[in-house]
Short mmCIF file of C-alpha atoms in Angstrom, two decimals:
data_model
loop_
_atom_site.label_atom_id
_atom_site.label_comp_id
_atom_site.label_asym_id
_atom_site.label_seq_id
_atom_site.Cartn_x
_atom_site.Cartn_y
_atom_site.Cartn_z
CA MET A 18 -32.62 -36.47 147.16
CA LYS A 19 -33.80 -40.01 147.31
CA LYS A 20 -37.19 -39.03 146.01
CA ALA A 21 -35.74 -37.93 142.66
CA PRO A 22 -34.97 -41.42 141.45
CA LYS A 23 -38.45 -42.60 142.45
CA ILE A 24 -40.00 -39.73 140.56
CA PHE A 25 -37.84 -40.39 137.59
CA LEU A 26 -38.73 -44.07 137.66
CA SER A 27 -42.40 -43.25 138.02
CA ILE A 28 -42.22 -40.97 134.97
CA ILE A 29 -40.34 -43.65 132.98
CA GLY A 30 -42.98 -46.21 134.05
CA ILE A 31 -45.85 -43.87 132.97
CA ILE A 32 -44.12 -43.21 129.58
CA LEU A 33 -43.67 -47.01 129.19
CA LEU A 34 -47.29 -47.57 129.98
CA LEU A 35 -48.38 -44.85 127.53
CA LEU A 36 -46.05 -46.28 124.88
CA ILE A 37 -47.42 -49.83 125.46
CA GLY A 38 -50.99 -48.56 125.56
CA GLY A 39 -50.40 -46.54 122.39
CA TYR A 40 -48.92 -49.52 120.64
CA VAL A 41 -51.78 -51.74 121.68
CA TYR A 42 -54.24 -49.23 120.55
CA LEU A 43 -52.49 -48.70 117.20
CA TYR A 44 -52.22 -52.51 116.77
CA SER A 45 -55.97 -52.88 117.42
CA GLN A 46 -56.67 -50.17 114.90
CA ILE A 47 -54.66 -51.74 112.11
CA SER A 48 -55.84 -55.32 112.87
CA PRO A 49 -58.53 -56.86 110.71
CA VAL A 50 -62.09 -55.64 111.36
CA SER A 51 -63.03 -59.40 111.92
CA GLN A 52 -60.96 -62.23 113.02
CA THR A 53 -62.54 -64.59 110.53
CA ALA A 54 -62.92 -64.13 106.78
CA SER A 55 -66.41 -63.15 105.82
CA SER A 56 -68.27 -62.95 102.44
CA ASP A 57 -66.60 -60.80 99.82
CA VAL A 58 -67.25 -57.15 99.66
CA ARG A 59 -67.14 -55.49 96.10
CA PHE A 60 -64.75 -52.63 96.21
CA GLU A 61 -64.04 -50.24 93.28
CA VAL A 62 -60.92 -48.15 92.69
CA SER A 63 -61.59 -45.52 90.02
CA GLN A 64 -59.03 -44.06 87.72
CA GLY A 65 -57.19 -41.31 89.30
CA GLU A 66 -58.13 -41.85 92.93
CA SER A 67 -55.55 -40.97 95.56
CA VAL A 68 -54.38 -43.29 98.40
CA ARG A 69 -56.06 -40.95 100.87
CA THR A 70 -59.33 -41.21 99.00
CA ILE A 71 -59.05 -44.99 98.81
CA ALA A 72 -58.36 -45.12 102.56
CA ALA A 73 -61.52 -43.08 103.21
CA HIS A 74 -63.64 -45.40 101.03
CA LEU A 75 -62.22 -48.47 102.79
CA GLU A 76 -63.19 -47.10 106.13
CA GLU A 77 -66.72 -46.19 104.84
CA ALA A 78 -67.05 -49.68 103.60
CA GLY A 79 -66.10 -51.01 107.02
CA LEU A 80 -63.10 -52.89 105.64
CA ILE A 81 -60.56 -50.94 107.89
CA LYS A 82 -60.89 -49.34 111.20
CA ASN A 83 -58.76 -46.20 110.71
CA GLN A 84 -58.26 -44.41 107.38
CA THR A 85 -55.44 -42.24 108.66
CA LEU A 86 -53.32 -45.18 109.80
CA PHE A 87 -53.93 -46.93 106.56
CA TYR A 88 -52.88 -43.91 104.64
CA TYR A 89 -49.60 -43.54 106.63
CA SER A 90 -48.90 -47.25 106.44
CA MET A 91 -48.86 -46.73 102.56
CA ARG A 92 -46.68 -43.62 102.86
CA PHE A 93 -44.14 -45.24 105.31
CA PRO A 94 -44.39 -49.00 104.76
CA SER A 95 -41.01 -50.00 106.10
CA VAL A 96 -41.62 -48.24 109.51
CA PHE A 97 -45.08 -49.94 109.93
CA LYS A 98 -43.52 -53.28 108.86
CA ILE A 99 -40.98 -52.98 111.65
CA LEU A 100 -43.55 -52.02 114.23
CA PHE A 101 -46.45 -54.31 113.28
CA GLY A 102 -44.86 -57.11 111.30
CA SER A 103 -47.14 -59.19 108.92
CA GLN A 104 -50.18 -56.91 109.37
CA THR A 105 -48.69 -54.31 107.03
CA SER A 106 -46.90 -54.41 103.70
CA ASP A 107 -43.17 -53.60 103.43
CA SER A 108 -43.48 -52.18 99.91
CA THR A 109 -44.73 -49.01 98.37
CA PHE A 110 -48.33 -49.13 97.37
CA VAL A 111 -48.89 -48.92 93.62
CA LEU A 112 -52.40 -47.85 92.75
CA LYS A 113 -54.27 -49.74 90.07
CA SER A 114 -57.92 -48.98 89.14
CA GLY A 115 -60.28 -51.90 89.05
CA ILE A 116 -62.97 -53.78 90.87
CA TYR A 117 -61.85 -56.07 93.67
CA HIS A 118 -63.36 -58.48 96.16
CA LEU A 119 -62.15 -57.89 99.73
CA ASN A 120 -63.37 -59.13 103.04
CA TYR A 121 -63.46 -58.02 106.69
CA GLY A 122 -60.80 -60.54 107.76
CA MET A 123 -58.00 -59.01 105.71
CA THR A 124 -54.91 -57.38 107.12
CA TYR A 125 -53.57 -54.10 105.67
CA ALA A 126 -50.96 -56.23 103.80
CA GLN A 127 -53.65 -58.41 102.19
CA ILE A 128 -55.77 -55.40 101.23
CA THR A 129 -52.89 -53.54 99.63
CA GLN A 130 -51.70 -56.71 97.92
CA ASN A 131 -55.12 -57.04 96.35
CA LEU A 132 -55.48 -53.43 95.39
CA ALA A 133 -52.05 -53.48 93.78
CA SER A 134 -52.81 -56.53 91.72
CA GLY A 135 -55.01 -54.79 89.17
CA GLN A 136 -57.31 -57.71 89.29
CA GLN A 137 -60.62 -56.94 87.60
CA GLU A 138 -64.16 -58.12 88.08
CA TYR A 139 -65.33 -59.25 84.66
CA ILE A 140 -68.83 -58.79 83.47
CA LYS A 141 -70.14 -61.42 80.95
CA VAL A 142 -71.92 -59.76 78.15
CA SER A 143 -73.49 -61.75 75.26
CA ILE A 144 -74.15 -59.95 71.99
CA PRO A 145 -76.53 -62.05 69.87
CA GLU A 146 -76.23 -62.16 66.09
CA GLY A 147 -78.34 -59.72 64.09
CA LYS A 148 -78.28 -56.80 66.54
CA THR A 149 -77.68 -53.25 65.48
CA ILE A 150 -75.31 -50.69 66.89
CA SER A 151 -78.17 -49.07 68.90
CA GLN A 152 -79.30 -52.40 70.21
CA ILE A 153 -75.78 -53.36 71.26
CA GLY A 154 -75.33 -50.01 72.94
CA ASN A 155 -78.50 -50.71 75.01
CA ILE A 156 -77.16 -54.10 76.08
CA LEU A 157 -73.76 -52.55 77.13
CA GLU A 158 -75.52 -49.84 79.10
CA GLU A 159 -77.87 -52.30 80.87
CA ALA A 160 -74.81 -54.44 81.83
CA GLY A 161 -73.17 -51.29 83.31
CA ILE A 162 -70.24 -51.25 80.80
CA CYS A 163 -70.65 -47.97 79.03
CA ASN A 164 -73.25 -45.32 77.95
CA ALA A 165 -75.32 -46.40 74.95
CA LEU A 166 -75.17 -42.91 73.28
CA ASP A 167 -71.34 -42.72 73.77
CA PHE A 168 -71.04 -46.20 72.18
CA LYS A 169 -73.13 -45.12 69.27
CA ALA A 170 -71.05 -42.04 68.73
CA GLU A 171 -67.80 -43.96 68.97
CA CYS A 172 -69.10 -46.37 66.30
CA SER A 173 -69.07 -43.36 64.00
CA ASN A 174 -65.57 -42.23 64.81
CA LYS A 175 -64.04 -41.43 61.35
CA SER A 176 -60.42 -41.85 62.30
CA MET A 177 -61.10 -45.25 63.98
CA LEU A 178 -63.05 -46.53 60.92
CA LYS A 179 -60.45 -45.32 58.51
CA ALA A 180 -57.62 -46.98 60.66
CA ARG A 181 -59.42 -50.34 60.37
CA GLY A 182 -60.28 -50.03 56.67
CA ILE A 183 -64.10 -49.85 57.18
CA ASN A 184 -65.60 -47.88 54.29
CA GLY A 185 -69.03 -47.09 55.99
CA GLU A 186 -70.32 -44.19 57.87
CA ASN A 187 -70.21 -46.27 61.06
CA ALA A 188 -69.17 -49.76 62.30
CA GLU A 189 -72.52 -51.29 61.56
CA GLY A 190 -71.88 -54.91 60.45
CA PHE A 191 -68.33 -54.95 61.97
CA LEU A 192 -69.20 -55.43 65.65
CA PHE A 193 -68.84 -59.14 65.98
CA PRO A 194 -71.63 -60.80 67.94
CA ASP A 195 -69.95 -62.85 70.77
CA THR A 196 -69.73 -63.44 74.44
CA TYR A 197 -67.34 -60.77 75.96
CA PHE A 198 -65.89 -60.46 79.34
CA LEU A 199 -65.75 -56.74 79.97
CA THR A 200 -65.19 -54.45 82.96
CA SER A 201 -67.47 -51.91 84.49
CA GLY A 202 -66.43 -48.45 83.33
CA MET A 203 -64.74 -49.48 80.13
CA SER A 204 -64.77 -46.69 77.62
CA ALA A 205 -67.06 -46.84 74.69
CA GLN A 206 -64.00 -46.61 72.42
CA GLN A 207 -62.43 -49.67 74.14
CA VAL A 208 -65.54 -51.78 73.69
CA CYS A 209 -66.06 -50.63 70.13
CA GLU A 210 -62.46 -51.33 69.11
CA LEU A 211 -62.55 -54.74 70.89
CA MET A 212 -65.63 -55.84 68.90
CA ILE A 213 -64.17 -54.67 65.59
CA ASP A 214 -60.84 -56.36 66.26
CA THR A 215 -62.83 -59.57 67.09
CA PHE A 216 -64.61 -59.27 63.72
CA PHE A 217 -61.38 -59.17 61.73
CA GLU A 218 -59.88 -61.94 63.88
CA LYS A 219 -63.01 -64.14 63.21
CA ILE A 220 -63.22 -63.56 59.40
CA SER A 221 -59.62 -64.72 59.03
CA THR A 222 -61.03 -68.24 59.46
CA ILE A 223 -63.43 -67.79 56.45
CA PRO A 224 -61.79 -68.88 53.16
CA GLY A 225 -60.99 -66.00 50.87
CA MET A 226 -62.43 -63.30 53.06
CA SER A 227 -59.09 -61.82 54.27
CA GLU A 228 -58.09 -61.36 50.59
CA LEU A 229 -61.04 -59.04 49.81
CA SER A 230 -60.40 -55.38 49.11
CA SER A 231 -62.12 -52.83 51.41
CA ASP A 232 -64.92 -52.26 48.98
CA GLU A 233 -65.45 -56.00 48.39
CA LEU A 234 -65.42 -56.68 52.20
CA TYR A 235 -67.93 -53.96 52.82
CA GLU A 236 -70.33 -55.30 50.25
CA THR A 237 -69.92 -58.78 51.63
CA VAL A 238 -70.74 -57.58 55.12
CA ILE A 239 -73.83 -55.75 53.77
CA LEU A 240 -75.07 -58.96 52.26
CA ALA A 241 -74.24 -60.92 55.27
CA SER A 242 -76.16 -58.51 57.43
CA ILE A 243 -79.35 -59.10 55.43
CA VAL A 244 -78.75 -62.94 55.29
CA GLU A 245 -78.36 -62.75 59.13
CA ARG A 246 -81.87 -61.17 59.56
CA GLU A 247 -83.51 -63.58 57.04
CA TYR A 248 -82.37 -67.11 58.08
CA ARG A 249 -83.40 -69.03 61.03
CA VAL A 250 -82.06 -72.48 60.25
CA GLU A 251 -78.32 -72.59 59.81
CA ASP A 252 -78.10 -74.79 56.75
CA GLU A 253 -80.46 -72.36 54.83
CA ALA A 254 -78.12 -69.34 55.20
CA PRO A 255 -75.97 -70.19 52.16
CA LEU A 256 -79.16 -70.83 50.02
CA ILE A 257 -80.54 -67.43 51.05
CA ALA A 258 -77.25 -65.83 50.13
CA SER A 259 -77.29 -67.53 46.75
CA VAL A 260 -80.77 -66.15 46.10
CA PHE A 261 -79.62 -62.63 46.86
CA LYS A 262 -76.39 -63.05 44.73
CA ASN A 263 -78.49 -64.24 41.76
CA ARG A 264 -80.76 -61.24 42.08
CA LEU A 265 -77.91 -58.82 42.36
CA ARG A 266 -76.21 -60.41 39.32
CA HIS A 267 -79.36 -59.63 37.27
CA ASN A 268 -80.15 -56.20 38.85
CA ILE A 269 -83.30 -57.59 40.51
CA GLY A 270 -84.48 -56.03 43.76
CA LEU A 271 -83.60 -58.17 46.86
CA TYR A 272 -87.14 -57.60 48.31
CA SER A 273 -85.86 -58.22 51.80
CA CYS A 274 -88.39 -57.52 54.62
CA ALA A 275 -85.44 -57.17 56.97
CA THR A 276 -84.32 -54.03 55.27
CA ILE A 277 -87.79 -52.61 55.77
CA VAL A 278 -87.67 -53.39 59.46
CA TYR A 279 -84.23 -51.68 59.66
CA ILE A 280 -85.73 -48.52 58.10
CA ILE A 281 -88.70 -48.55 60.51
CA THR A 282 -86.76 -49.22 63.67
CA GLU A 283 -83.37 -47.75 63.14
CA ILE A 284 -83.86 -44.86 60.73
CA GLU A 285 -87.37 -43.77 61.55
CA GLY A 286 -87.26 -44.81 65.19
CA ARG A 287 -90.52 -46.56 65.30
CA PRO A 288 -91.34 -49.68 67.24
CA HIS A 289 -90.58 -53.15 65.69
CA PRO A 290 -93.53 -53.99 63.45
CA ASP A 291 -95.44 -57.27 63.99
CA ARG A 292 -95.39 -57.58 60.14
CA VAL A 293 -94.24 -55.68 57.11
CA LEU A 294 -97.18 -54.00 55.38
CA LEU A 295 -97.45 -53.15 51.65
CA GLU A 296 -97.34 -49.49 52.50
CA ASP A 297 -94.03 -50.06 54.32
CA THR A 298 -92.49 -51.40 51.18
CA LYS A 299 -93.14 -48.00 49.54
CA ILE A 300 -90.99 -46.05 52.08
CA ASP A 301 -88.62 -43.72 50.21
CA SER A 302 -85.24 -44.82 51.54
CA PRO A 303 -82.07 -46.13 49.86
CA TYR A 304 -82.35 -49.15 52.31
CA ASN A 305 -85.69 -50.13 50.75
CA THR A 306 -84.72 -53.16 48.72
CA TYR A 307 -88.29 -53.34 47.43
CA LYS A 308 -87.94 -49.97 45.78
CA TRP A 309 -84.31 -50.09 44.69
CA ALA A 310 -82.18 -52.84 43.13
CA GLY A 311 -78.72 -53.64 44.47
CA LEU A 312 -77.44 -53.66 47.96
CA PRO A 313 -78.51 -50.94 50.46
CA PRO A 314 -75.93 -48.38 51.31
CA GLY A 315 -74.72 -50.08 54.51
CA PRO A 316 -75.24 -53.16 56.77
CA ILE A 317 -78.60 -53.53 58.53
CA SER A 318 -77.21 -55.66 61.36
CA ASN A 319 -74.05 -57.24 62.81
CA PRO A 320 -73.84 -60.73 61.35
CA GLY A 321 -72.22 -63.76 62.87
CA LEU A 322 -69.89 -66.42 61.28
CA VAL A 323 -72.73 -68.42 59.69
CA ALA A 324 -74.09 -65.44 57.71
CA LEU A 325 -70.61 -64.02 56.96
CA GLU A 326 -69.42 -67.34 55.49
CA ALA A 327 -72.69 -67.72 53.55
CA ALA A 328 -72.27 -64.26 51.99
CA ALA A 329 -68.56 -64.71 51.28
CA ASN A 330 -68.90 -68.27 49.62
CA PRO A 331 -72.55 -68.68 48.50
CA PRO A 332 -73.21 -71.89 46.58
CA LYS A 333 -74.10 -71.70 42.87
CA THR A 334 -77.93 -72.22 42.46
CA ASP A 335 -80.70 -71.36 40.12
CA TYR A 336 -82.86 -69.90 42.98
CA TYR A 337 -84.34 -66.48 42.79
CA PHE A 338 -87.09 -66.77 45.47
CA PHE A 339 -87.50 -68.25 48.93
CA GLN A 340 -90.65 -68.50 50.96
CA VAL A 341 -91.43 -69.58 54.55
CA VAL A 342 -93.23 -72.92 54.60
CA ASP A 343 -92.83 -73.82 58.27
CA ALA A 344 -92.98 -70.68 60.37
CA GLN A 345 -92.41 -72.56 63.69
CA ALA A 346 -89.35 -74.37 62.41
CA GLY A 347 -88.12 -71.41 60.38
CA ARG A 348 -87.97 -73.42 57.16
CA HIS A 349 -88.11 -71.97 53.69
CA VAL A 350 -88.76 -73.44 50.14
CA PHE A 351 -86.42 -72.23 47.46
CA THR A 352 -87.69 -71.74 43.87
CA THR A 353 -86.43 -70.61 40.48
CA THR A 354 -89.37 -69.14 38.72
CA PHE A 355 -92.07 -66.68 39.83
CA ASP A 356 -94.78 -69.31 39.16
CA GLU A 357 -92.98 -71.70 41.51
CA HIS A 358 -92.71 -68.96 44.05
CA LYS A 359 -96.48 -68.25 43.84
CA ALA A 360 -97.22 -71.96 44.21
CA SER A 361 -94.98 -72.08 47.32
CA HIS A 362 -96.79 -68.99 48.70
CA ASN A 363 -100.13 -70.77 48.36
CA LEU A 364 -98.70 -73.77 50.15
CA SER A 365 -97.35 -71.56 52.95
CA THR A 366 -100.72 -69.84 53.25
CA LYS A 367 -102.42 -73.27 53.66
CA ASN A 368 -99.98 -74.30 56.21
#
């Protein structure tokens, strides 16, 4: 009979050893992969991913040792908090998609805190003045933001254009060129709407532009889009706008090479020409300002503030012509008569 207590104590001892061993093992499994913080690891949580999927991805990335334990620590945070203290979180894990920077020295609590923060990795994308919808789409795709074709399609979203008072067939001219901080995987709709909203925010600083009707605004943007592609020196943008305004007032063709380049590259899909040839000015297109007087049917680029302000408030001048006189500096000479224009052309040729 004396053997029974010994056997009982032995069983208790074995159970305790197993429990202690199990606890030590579990603790080792939930402890950080490394005892020292290492360089950051980029970790992405996609929209709609489950906790179990995220746990698997964390283990694949080497950021945790055991995906099953991570999953259950998220399901029963209070239990794991009692057992393992500061290693685990004591609150329910709220999933937020985004791009995070984790490291191998993080505890479960630190990992879940980061993944629940919704913190995003922003991608800096600069959109230069004078780019077209298709060119902007390519920039966005190369930066890993959204698909270029999706962006182009969204720019022709009729309900979106109508909601923002844009009279054109697409958002050409209304995508404000600026430096944006975007996130990977943003939808084409989100990016398009952001750029259009930025446009309307920016033009509110231009005197008189916010008071324009939808038709007046659209015409101003068309003119600005041409000015944007014609000027190189900022102080000449208003003078170029005044030339075009004078020509429009007297129903004289704008004769803008920029509109011909737009036809060639954006409508006909040909490579950007080194120079506009005489035969190019005969292309049958409503965008051909050599062939038709007045403004083209839509913007040919997305202008910046300089061109927009020049088009909205051009100075009153007697100029009807401008001609490059210093190609390197981008300087033009502005003239009133055709004879003066021919003389400036001869001067330009000599230079």
